[in-house]
mmCIF file of C-alpha atoms in Angstrom:
data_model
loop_
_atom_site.group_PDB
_atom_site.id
_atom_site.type_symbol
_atom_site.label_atom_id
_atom_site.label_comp_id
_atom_site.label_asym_id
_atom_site.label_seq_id
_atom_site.Cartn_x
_atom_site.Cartn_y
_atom_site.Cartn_z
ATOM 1 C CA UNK W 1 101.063 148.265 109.620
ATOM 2 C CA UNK W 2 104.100 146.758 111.335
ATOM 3 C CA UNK W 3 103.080 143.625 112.770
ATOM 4 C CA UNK W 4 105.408 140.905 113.923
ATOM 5 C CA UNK W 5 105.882 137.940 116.187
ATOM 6 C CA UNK W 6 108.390 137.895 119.166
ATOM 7 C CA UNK W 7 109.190 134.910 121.727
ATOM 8 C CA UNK W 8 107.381 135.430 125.056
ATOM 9 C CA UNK W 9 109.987 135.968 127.374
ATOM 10 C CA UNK W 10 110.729 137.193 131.644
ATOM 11 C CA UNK W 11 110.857 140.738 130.083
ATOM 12 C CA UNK W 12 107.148 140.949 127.786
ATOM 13 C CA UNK W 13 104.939 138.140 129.715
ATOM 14 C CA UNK W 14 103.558 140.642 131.967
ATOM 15 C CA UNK W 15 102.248 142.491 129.498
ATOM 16 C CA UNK W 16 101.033 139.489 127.324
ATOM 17 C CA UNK W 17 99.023 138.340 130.322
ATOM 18 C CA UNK W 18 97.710 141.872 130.481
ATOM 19 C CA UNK W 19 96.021 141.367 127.410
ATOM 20 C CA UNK W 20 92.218 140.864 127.087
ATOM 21 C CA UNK W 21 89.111 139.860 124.556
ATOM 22 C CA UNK W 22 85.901 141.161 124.968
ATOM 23 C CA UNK W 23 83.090 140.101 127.480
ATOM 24 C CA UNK W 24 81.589 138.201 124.456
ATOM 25 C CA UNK W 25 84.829 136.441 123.382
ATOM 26 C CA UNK W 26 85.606 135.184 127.143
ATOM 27 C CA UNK W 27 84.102 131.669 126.381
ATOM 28 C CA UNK W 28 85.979 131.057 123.069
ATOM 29 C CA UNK W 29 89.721 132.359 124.375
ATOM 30 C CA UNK W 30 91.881 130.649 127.006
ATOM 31 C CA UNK W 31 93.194 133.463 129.823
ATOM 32 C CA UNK W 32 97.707 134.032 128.259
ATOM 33 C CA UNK W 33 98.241 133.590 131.709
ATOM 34 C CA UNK W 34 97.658 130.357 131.813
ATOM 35 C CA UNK W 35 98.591 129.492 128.289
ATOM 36 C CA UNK W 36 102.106 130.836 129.130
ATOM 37 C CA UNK W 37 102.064 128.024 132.219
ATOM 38 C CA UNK W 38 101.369 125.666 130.472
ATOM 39 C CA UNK W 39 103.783 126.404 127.754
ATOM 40 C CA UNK W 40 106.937 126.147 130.536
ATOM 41 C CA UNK W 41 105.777 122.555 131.874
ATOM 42 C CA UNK W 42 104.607 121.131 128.403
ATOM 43 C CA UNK W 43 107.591 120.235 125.634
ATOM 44 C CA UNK W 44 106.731 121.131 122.006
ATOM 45 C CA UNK W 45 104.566 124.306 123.281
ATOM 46 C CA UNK W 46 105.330 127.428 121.362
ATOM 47 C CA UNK W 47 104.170 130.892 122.598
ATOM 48 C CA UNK W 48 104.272 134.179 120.482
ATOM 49 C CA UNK W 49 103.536 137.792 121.587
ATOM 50 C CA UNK W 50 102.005 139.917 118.386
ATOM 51 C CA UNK W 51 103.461 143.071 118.273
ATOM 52 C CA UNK W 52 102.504 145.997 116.912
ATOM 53 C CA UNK W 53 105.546 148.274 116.157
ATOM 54 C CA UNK W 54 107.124 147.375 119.850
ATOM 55 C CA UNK W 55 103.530 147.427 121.640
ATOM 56 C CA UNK W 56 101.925 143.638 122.601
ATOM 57 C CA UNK W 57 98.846 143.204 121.251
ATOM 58 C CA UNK W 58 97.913 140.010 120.930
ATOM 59 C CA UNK W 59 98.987 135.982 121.834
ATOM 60 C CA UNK W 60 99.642 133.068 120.100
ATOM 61 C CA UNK W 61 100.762 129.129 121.272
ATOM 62 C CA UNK W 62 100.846 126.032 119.161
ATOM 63 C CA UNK W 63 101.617 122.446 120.131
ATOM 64 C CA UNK W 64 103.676 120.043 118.047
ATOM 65 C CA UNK W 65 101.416 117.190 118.627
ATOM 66 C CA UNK W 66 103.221 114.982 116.661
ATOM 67 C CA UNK W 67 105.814 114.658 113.949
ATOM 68 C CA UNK W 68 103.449 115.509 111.545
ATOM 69 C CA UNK W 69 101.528 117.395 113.245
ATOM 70 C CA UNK W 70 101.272 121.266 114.758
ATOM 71 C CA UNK W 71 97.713 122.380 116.675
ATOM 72 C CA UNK W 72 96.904 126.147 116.821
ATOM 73 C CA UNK W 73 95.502 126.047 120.715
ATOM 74 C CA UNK W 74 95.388 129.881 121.261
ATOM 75 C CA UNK W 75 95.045 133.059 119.197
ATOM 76 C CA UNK W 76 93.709 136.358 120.845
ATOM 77 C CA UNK W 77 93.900 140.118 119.887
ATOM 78 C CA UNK W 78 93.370 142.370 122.877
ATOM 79 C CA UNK W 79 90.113 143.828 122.902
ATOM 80 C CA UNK W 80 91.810 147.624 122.494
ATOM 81 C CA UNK W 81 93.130 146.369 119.044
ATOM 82 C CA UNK W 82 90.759 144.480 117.211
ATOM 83 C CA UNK W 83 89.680 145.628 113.803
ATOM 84 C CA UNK W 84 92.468 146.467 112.198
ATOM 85 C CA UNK W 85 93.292 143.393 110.071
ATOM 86 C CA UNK W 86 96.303 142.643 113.290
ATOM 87 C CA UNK W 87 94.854 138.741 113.764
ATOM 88 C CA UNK W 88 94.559 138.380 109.622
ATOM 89 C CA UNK W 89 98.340 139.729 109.214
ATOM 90 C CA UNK W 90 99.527 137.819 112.465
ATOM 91 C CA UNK W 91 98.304 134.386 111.371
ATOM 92 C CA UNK W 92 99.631 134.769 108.451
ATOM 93 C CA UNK W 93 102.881 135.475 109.796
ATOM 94 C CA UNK W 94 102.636 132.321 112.832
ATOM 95 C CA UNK W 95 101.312 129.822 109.554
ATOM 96 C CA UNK W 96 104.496 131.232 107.688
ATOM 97 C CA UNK W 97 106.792 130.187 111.036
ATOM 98 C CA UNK W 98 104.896 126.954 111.909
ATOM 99 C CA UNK W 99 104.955 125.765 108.144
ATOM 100 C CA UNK W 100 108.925 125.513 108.822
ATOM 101 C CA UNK W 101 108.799 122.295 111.356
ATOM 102 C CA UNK W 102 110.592 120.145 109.320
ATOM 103 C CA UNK W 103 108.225 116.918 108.042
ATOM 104 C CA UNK W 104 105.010 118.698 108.844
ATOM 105 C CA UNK W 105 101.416 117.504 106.718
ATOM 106 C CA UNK W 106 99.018 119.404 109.106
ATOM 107 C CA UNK W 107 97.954 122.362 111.172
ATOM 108 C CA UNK W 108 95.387 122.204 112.929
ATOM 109 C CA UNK W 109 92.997 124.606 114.533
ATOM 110 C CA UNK W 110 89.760 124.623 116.494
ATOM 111 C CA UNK W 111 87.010 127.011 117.753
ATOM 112 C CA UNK W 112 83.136 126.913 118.948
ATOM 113 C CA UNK W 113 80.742 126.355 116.762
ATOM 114 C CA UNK W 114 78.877 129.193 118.320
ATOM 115 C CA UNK W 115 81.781 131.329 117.370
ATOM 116 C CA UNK W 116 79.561 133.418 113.920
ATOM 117 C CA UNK W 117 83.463 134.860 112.761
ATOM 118 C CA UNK W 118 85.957 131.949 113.464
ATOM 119 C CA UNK W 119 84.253 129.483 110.332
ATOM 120 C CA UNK W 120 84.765 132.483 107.670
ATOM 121 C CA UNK W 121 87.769 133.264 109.240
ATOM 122 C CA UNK W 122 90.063 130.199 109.134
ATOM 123 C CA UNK W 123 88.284 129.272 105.995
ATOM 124 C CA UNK W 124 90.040 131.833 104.028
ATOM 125 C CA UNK W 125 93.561 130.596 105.245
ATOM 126 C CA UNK W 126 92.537 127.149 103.803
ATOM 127 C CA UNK W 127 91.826 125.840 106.957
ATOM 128 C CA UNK W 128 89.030 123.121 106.332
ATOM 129 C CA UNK W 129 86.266 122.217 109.048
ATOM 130 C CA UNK W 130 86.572 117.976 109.573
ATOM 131 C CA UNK W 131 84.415 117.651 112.386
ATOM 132 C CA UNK W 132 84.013 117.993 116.052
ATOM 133 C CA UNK W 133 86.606 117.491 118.347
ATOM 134 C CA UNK W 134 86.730 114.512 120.681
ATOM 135 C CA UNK W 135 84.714 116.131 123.859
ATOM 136 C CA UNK W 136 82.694 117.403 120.988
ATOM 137 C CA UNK W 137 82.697 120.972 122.056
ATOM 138 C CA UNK W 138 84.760 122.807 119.113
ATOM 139 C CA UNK W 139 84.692 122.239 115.562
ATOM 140 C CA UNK W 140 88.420 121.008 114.404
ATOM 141 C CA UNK W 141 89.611 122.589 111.145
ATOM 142 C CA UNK W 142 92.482 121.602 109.429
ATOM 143 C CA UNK W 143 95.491 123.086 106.657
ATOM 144 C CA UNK W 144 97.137 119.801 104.982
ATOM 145 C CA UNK W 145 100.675 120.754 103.612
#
């Protein structure tokens, strides 16, 4: 499977904000459209189209929150491709770019608690759950380097 990360840019956003989760996954993932917004306003945002072979099929961003410090905020795989190991291979590719930052100790990621896959999920990239986040609406997980 040829699966690979690419800058979102004025010639692939379109598509990226084309991209969509299921009915049930609406509540857990942010719409790209506005992720991608907020990305051009906010410094240290990072976006990433996945691609598979030269198709988009899924979005990342991260936030260097600090000098230490990078958050995963958003991670989708359209609806059309999930199932096919794409978000396994793709984070491992985005932990693999974000694990460059220079003088980095953590990554962080959170999703709802109500989410049944997300726990299992992050848990076998090392990330581990530390507790809610500060609204107390989505468990925070964390990788230390």
């Amino acid at each position: 499977m040829e699966i690979s990360l690419r800058q979102v840019t004025k010639e692939n956003y379109e598509e990226v904000c084309e991209l969509d989760v299921t009915n049930e996954q609406e509540d857990y993932v942010a719409c790209n459209m506005w992720s991608i917004v907020e990305s051009k306003y906010n410094d240290g945002y990072e976006t990433r189209a996945i691609y598979m072979k030269e198709e988009p099929v899924g979005f990342f961003m991260w936030v260097k929150e600090s000098e230490f410090k990078v958050s995963i905020w958003r991670f989708m795989v359209d609806k059309k491709h999930q199932q096919k190991s794409i978000g396994r291979v793709s984070l491992n590719l985005a932990l693999a770019e974000i694990k460059e930052v220079s003088g980095l100790k953590e990554i962080e990621i959170c999703y709802s608690p109500k989410n049944p896959v997300a726990k299992a999920f992050y848990s076998s990239f090392g990330f581990s759950e530390v507790g809610m986040d500060k609204d107390d609406e989505d468990m925070l997980a964390v990788i230390k380097l």
